Coordinates of C-alpha atoms and ligand atoms in Angstrom, one line a residue:
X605 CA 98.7 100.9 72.4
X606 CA 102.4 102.2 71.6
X607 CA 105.1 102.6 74.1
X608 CA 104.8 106.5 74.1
X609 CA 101.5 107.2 74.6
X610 CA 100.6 109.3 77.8
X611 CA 99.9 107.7 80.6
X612 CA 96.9 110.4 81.7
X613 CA 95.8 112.7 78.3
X614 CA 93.9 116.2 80.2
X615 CA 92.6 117.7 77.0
X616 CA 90.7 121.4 77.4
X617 CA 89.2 120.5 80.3
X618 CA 86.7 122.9 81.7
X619 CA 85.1 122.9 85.4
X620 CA 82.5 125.5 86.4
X621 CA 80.7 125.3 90.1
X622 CA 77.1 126.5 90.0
X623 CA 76.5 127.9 93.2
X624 CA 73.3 127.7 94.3
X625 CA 70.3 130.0 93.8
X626 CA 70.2 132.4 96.8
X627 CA 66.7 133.1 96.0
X628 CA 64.3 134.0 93.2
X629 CA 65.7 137.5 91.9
X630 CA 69.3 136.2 92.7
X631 CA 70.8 133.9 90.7
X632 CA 73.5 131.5 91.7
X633 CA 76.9 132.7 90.9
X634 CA 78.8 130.3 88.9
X635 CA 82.3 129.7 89.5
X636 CA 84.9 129.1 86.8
X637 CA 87.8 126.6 88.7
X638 CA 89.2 125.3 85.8
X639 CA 89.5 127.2 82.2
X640 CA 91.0 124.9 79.3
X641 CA 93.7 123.0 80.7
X642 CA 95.8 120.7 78.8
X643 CA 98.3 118.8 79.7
X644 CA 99.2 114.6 79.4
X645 CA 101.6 112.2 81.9
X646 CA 104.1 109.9 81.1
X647 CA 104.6 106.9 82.5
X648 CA 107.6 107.1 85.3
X649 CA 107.0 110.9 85.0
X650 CA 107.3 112.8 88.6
X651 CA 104.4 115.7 87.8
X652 CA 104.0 118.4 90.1
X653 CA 101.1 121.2 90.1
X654 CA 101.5 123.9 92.1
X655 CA 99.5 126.5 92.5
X656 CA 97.7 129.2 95.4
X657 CA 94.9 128.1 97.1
X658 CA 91.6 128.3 95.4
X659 CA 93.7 127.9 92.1
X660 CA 92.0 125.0 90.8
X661 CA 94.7 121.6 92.3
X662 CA 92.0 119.5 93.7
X663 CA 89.5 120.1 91.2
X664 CA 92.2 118.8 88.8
X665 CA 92.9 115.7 90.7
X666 CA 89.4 114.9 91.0
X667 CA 88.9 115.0 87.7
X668 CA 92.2 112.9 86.9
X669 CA 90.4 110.8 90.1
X670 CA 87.2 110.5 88.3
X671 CA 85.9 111.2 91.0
X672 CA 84.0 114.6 89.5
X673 CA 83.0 115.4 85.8
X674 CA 84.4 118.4 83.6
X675 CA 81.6 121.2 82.5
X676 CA 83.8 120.3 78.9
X677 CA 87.1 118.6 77.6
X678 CA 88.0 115.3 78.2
X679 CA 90.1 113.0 81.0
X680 CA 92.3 110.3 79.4
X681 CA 93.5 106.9 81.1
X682 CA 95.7 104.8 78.8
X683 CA 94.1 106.2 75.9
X684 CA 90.5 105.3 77.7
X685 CA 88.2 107.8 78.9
X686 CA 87.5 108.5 82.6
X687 CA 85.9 111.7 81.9
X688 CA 82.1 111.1 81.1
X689 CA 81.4 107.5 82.5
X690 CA 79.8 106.3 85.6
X691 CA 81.5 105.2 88.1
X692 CA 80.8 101.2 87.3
X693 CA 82.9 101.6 84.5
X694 CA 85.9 103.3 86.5
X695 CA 87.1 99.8 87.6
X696 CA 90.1 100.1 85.2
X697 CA 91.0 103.0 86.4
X698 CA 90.5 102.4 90.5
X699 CA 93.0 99.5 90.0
X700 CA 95.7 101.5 88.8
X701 CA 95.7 105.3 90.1
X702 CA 94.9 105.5 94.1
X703 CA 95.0 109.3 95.4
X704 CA 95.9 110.2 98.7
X705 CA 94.3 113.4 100.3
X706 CA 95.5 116.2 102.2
X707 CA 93.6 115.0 105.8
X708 CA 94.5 111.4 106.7
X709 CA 91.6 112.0 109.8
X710 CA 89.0 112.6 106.5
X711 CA 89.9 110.3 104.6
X712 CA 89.9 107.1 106.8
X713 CA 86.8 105.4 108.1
X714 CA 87.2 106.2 112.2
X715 CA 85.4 103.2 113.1
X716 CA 88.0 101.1 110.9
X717 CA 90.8 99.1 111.9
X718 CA 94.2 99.8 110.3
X719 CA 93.7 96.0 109.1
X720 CA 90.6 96.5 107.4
X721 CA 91.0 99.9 106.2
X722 CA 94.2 98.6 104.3
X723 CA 92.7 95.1 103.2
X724 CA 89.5 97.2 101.8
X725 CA 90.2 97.7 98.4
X726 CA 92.1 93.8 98.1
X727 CA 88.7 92.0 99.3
X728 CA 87.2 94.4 96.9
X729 CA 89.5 92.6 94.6
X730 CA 89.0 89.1 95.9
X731 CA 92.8 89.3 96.9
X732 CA 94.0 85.2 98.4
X733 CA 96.0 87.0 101.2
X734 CA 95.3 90.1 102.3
X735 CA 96.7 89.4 105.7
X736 CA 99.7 88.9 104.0
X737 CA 99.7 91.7 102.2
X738 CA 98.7 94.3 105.0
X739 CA 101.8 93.3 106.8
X740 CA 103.9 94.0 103.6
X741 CA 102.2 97.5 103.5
X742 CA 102.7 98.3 106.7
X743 CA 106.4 97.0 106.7
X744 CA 106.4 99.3 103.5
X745 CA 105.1 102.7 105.1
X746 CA 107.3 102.3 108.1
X747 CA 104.4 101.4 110.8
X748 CA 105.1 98.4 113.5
X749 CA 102.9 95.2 112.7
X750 CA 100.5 95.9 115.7
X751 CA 99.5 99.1 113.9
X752 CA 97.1 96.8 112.2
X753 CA 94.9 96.4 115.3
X754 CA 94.2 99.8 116.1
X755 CA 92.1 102.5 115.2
X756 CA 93.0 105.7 113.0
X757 CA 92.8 108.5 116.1
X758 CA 95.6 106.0 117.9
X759 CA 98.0 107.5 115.3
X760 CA 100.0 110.8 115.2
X761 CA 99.0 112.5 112.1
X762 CA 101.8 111.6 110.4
X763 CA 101.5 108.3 111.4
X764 CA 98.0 108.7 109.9
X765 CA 99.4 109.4 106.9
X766 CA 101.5 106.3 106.2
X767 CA 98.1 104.8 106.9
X768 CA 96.6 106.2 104.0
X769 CA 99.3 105.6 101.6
X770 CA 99.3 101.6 103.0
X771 CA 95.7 101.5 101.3
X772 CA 96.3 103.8 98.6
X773 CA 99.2 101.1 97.5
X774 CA 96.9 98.0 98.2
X775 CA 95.9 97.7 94.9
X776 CA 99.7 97.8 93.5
X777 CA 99.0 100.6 91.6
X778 CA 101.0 102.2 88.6
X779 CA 100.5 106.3 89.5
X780 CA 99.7 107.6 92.7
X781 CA 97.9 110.9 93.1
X782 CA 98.8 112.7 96.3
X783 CA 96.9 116.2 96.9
X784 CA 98.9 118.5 100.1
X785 CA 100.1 115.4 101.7
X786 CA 102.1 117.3 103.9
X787 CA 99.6 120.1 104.8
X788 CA 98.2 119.3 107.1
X789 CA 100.7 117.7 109.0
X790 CA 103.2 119.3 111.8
X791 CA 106.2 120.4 110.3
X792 CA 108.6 118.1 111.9
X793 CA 106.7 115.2 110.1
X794 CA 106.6 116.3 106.7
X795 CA 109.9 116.1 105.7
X796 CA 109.7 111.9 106.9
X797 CA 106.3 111.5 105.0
X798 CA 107.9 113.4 101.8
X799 CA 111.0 111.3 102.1
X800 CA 108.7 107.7 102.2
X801 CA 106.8 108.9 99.3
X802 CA 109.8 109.6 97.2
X803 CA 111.0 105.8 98.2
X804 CA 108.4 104.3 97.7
X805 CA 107.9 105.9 93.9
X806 CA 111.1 104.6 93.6
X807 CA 110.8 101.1 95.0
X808 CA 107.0 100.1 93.0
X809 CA 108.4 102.6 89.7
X810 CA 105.2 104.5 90.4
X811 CA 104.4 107.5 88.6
X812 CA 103.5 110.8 90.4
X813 CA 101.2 113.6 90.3
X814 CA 101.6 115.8 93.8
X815 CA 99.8 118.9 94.0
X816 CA 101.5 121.5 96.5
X817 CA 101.5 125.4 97.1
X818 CA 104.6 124.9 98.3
X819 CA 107.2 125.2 95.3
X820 CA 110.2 124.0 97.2
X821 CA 108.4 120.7 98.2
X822 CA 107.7 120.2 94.6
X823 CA 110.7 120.5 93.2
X824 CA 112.2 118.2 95.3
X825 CA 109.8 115.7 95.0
X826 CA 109.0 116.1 90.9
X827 CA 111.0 116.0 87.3
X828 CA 108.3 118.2 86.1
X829 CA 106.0 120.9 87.1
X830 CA 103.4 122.5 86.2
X831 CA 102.1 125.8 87.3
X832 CA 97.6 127.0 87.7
X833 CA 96.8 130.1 88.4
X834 CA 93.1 130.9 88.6
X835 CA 92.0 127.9 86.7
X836 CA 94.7 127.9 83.9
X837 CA 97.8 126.2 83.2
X838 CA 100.2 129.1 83.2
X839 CA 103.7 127.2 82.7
X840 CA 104.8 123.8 82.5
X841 CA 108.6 122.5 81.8
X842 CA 111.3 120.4 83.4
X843 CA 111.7 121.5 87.3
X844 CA 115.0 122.4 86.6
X845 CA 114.1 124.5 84.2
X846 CA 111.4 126.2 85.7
X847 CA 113.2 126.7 88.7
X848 CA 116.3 128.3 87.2
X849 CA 114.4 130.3 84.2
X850 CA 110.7 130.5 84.6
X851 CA 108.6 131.8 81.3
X852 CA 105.7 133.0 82.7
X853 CA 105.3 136.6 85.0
X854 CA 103.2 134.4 87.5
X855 CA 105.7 131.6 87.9
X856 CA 108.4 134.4 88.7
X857 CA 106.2 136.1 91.2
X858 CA 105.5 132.5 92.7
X859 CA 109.0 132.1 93.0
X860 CA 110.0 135.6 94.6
X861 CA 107.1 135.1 97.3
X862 CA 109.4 132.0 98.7
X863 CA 112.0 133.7 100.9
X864 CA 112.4 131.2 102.3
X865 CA 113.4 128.5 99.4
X866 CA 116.9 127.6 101.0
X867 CA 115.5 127.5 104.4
X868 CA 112.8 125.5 103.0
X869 CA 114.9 122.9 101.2
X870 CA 117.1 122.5 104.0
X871 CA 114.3 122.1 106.7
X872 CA 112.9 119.2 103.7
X873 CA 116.5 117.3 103.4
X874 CA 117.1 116.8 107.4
X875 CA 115.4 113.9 108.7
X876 CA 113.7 115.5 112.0
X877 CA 113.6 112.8 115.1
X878 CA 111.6 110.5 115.1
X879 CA 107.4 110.4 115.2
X880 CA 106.3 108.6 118.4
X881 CA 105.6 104.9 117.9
X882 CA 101.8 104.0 118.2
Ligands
ATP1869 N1 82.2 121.9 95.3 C1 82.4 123.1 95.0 N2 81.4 124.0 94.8 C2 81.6 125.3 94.4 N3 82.8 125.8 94.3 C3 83.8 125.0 94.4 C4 83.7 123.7 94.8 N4 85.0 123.1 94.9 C5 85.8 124.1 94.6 N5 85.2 125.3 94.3 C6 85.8 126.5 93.9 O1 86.7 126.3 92.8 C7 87.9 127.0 92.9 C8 89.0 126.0 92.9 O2 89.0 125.2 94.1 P1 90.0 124.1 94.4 O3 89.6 123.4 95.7 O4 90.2 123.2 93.2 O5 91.4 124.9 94.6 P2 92.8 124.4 95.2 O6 93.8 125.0 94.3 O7 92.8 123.0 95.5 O8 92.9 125.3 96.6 P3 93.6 124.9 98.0 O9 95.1 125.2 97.8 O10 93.0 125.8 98.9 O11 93.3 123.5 98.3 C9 87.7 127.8 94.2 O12 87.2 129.1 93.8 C10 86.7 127.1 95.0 O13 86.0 128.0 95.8
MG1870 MG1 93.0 121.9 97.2

């Protein structure tokens, strides 16, 4: 494997929903989410995907994920293939990309402790310490040690969050995959959960791929960006670049619909008070 190889390798991939027969004379309609994207990740690389809703963002990620399978095209890991294998052969892959999703309340097993929903993937892994470790995690994501005790609807969502990205870093892994983070938490509370995701790429050298509809978030949070509009990559560049001269009709229209950008940005780089403690 040379240096310069992508990290993740997206090559015309293809996702089409079959909807369900409604009945004999009426067909399921099929639905195209993704339409020959193509696009690859460096390691270290910040990549952002933005898009409206419905424009295709978390069918991507799943795909990246391996969690679903592309209709065509192909899903690179390391030069590997994710796309096409059963999920027994995804150990490789599970290891070192860990996604965190837009609800922390979905995501986390309610019946759980904090403890054990953390040390899950490490006894997975046979890990000699994983007491150990969940207290560095939780140290990490900001949470008090007797978080580790208590149960997910204990938390403030936000607090629910740093929860998911404790596990999601359990396995020390190289690129984190975070779809709307921030979207479903209040507003006072994204700005702190942006802010500890930003560190924390910094602190373990992680590389990013964040999927927002919210273009300010992304370009403070990302080096690169890269634009879906029903189902197709539209535009991809530097942030900087996209910002300040975007190509494509749809990435200026995207850009004109944010009012708001400076309000936005500002809200983002003022730490609000404080969540509540647990
Ligand atoms: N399991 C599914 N079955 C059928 N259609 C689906 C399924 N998942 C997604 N779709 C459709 O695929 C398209 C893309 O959906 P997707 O969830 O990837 O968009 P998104 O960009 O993540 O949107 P949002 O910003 O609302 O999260 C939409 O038209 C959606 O209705
Ligand atoms: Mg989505």
């Amino acid at each position: 494997m040379t240096g310069d190889q992508p990290l993740i390798e997206v090559t015309d991939v293809h996702r089409t929903y079959r909807r369900p027969r409604v009945s004999l004379t009426r067909p399921g309609r099929a639905v195209a989410a993704l339409r020959g994207v193509s696009f690859s990740v460096t390691a270290g690389q910040r990549f952002g995907i933005v898009g409206e809703s419905g424009s295709g963002k978390s069918t991507l990620i799943r795909l990246l994920a391996g969690l679903d399978q592309p209709t065509e095209g192909t899903v690179r890991f390391r030069g590997q293939r994710v796309s096409g294998r059963p999920e027994r052969q995804l150990g490789f892959l599970r290891r070192e990309l860990q996604v965190v999703f837009q609800d922390p309340m979905g995501s986390l097993d309610p019946r759980m402790r904090v403890r054990d929903i953390i040390a899950e993937p490490l006894v997975a892994q046979g890990h000699p310490d994983t007491a150990g470790r969940v207290a560095e995690l939780l140290e990490a994501v900001g949470l008090p040690q007797e978080a580790a005790g208590r149960f997910p609807h204990q938390f403030s969502g936000g607090q629910r969050q740093r929860v998911s990205i404790a596990r999601a870093l359990a396995p020390r892994p190289s690129v984190l995959v975070a779809d709307e983070p921030v979207s479903a938490l209040d507003v006072s509370v994204r700005a702190q959960i942006l802010n500890l995701l930003a560190d924390l790429v910094e602190r373990y050298a992680l590389t990013l791929v964040f999927v927002s509809h919210d273009l300010s978030v992304v370009r403070h949070v990302c080096d690169t960006v890269a634009v879906l509009r029903a189902g197709e990559l539209v535009e991809l560049g530097p942030v900087d670049r996209v910002y300040r001269a975007p190509e494509h009709p749809y990435t200026r229209e995207l850009l004109a619909a944010v009012p708001t950008l400076r309000g936005a940005l500002a809200r983002f780089t003022t730490r609000t008070a404080e969540e509540e403690q647990p």
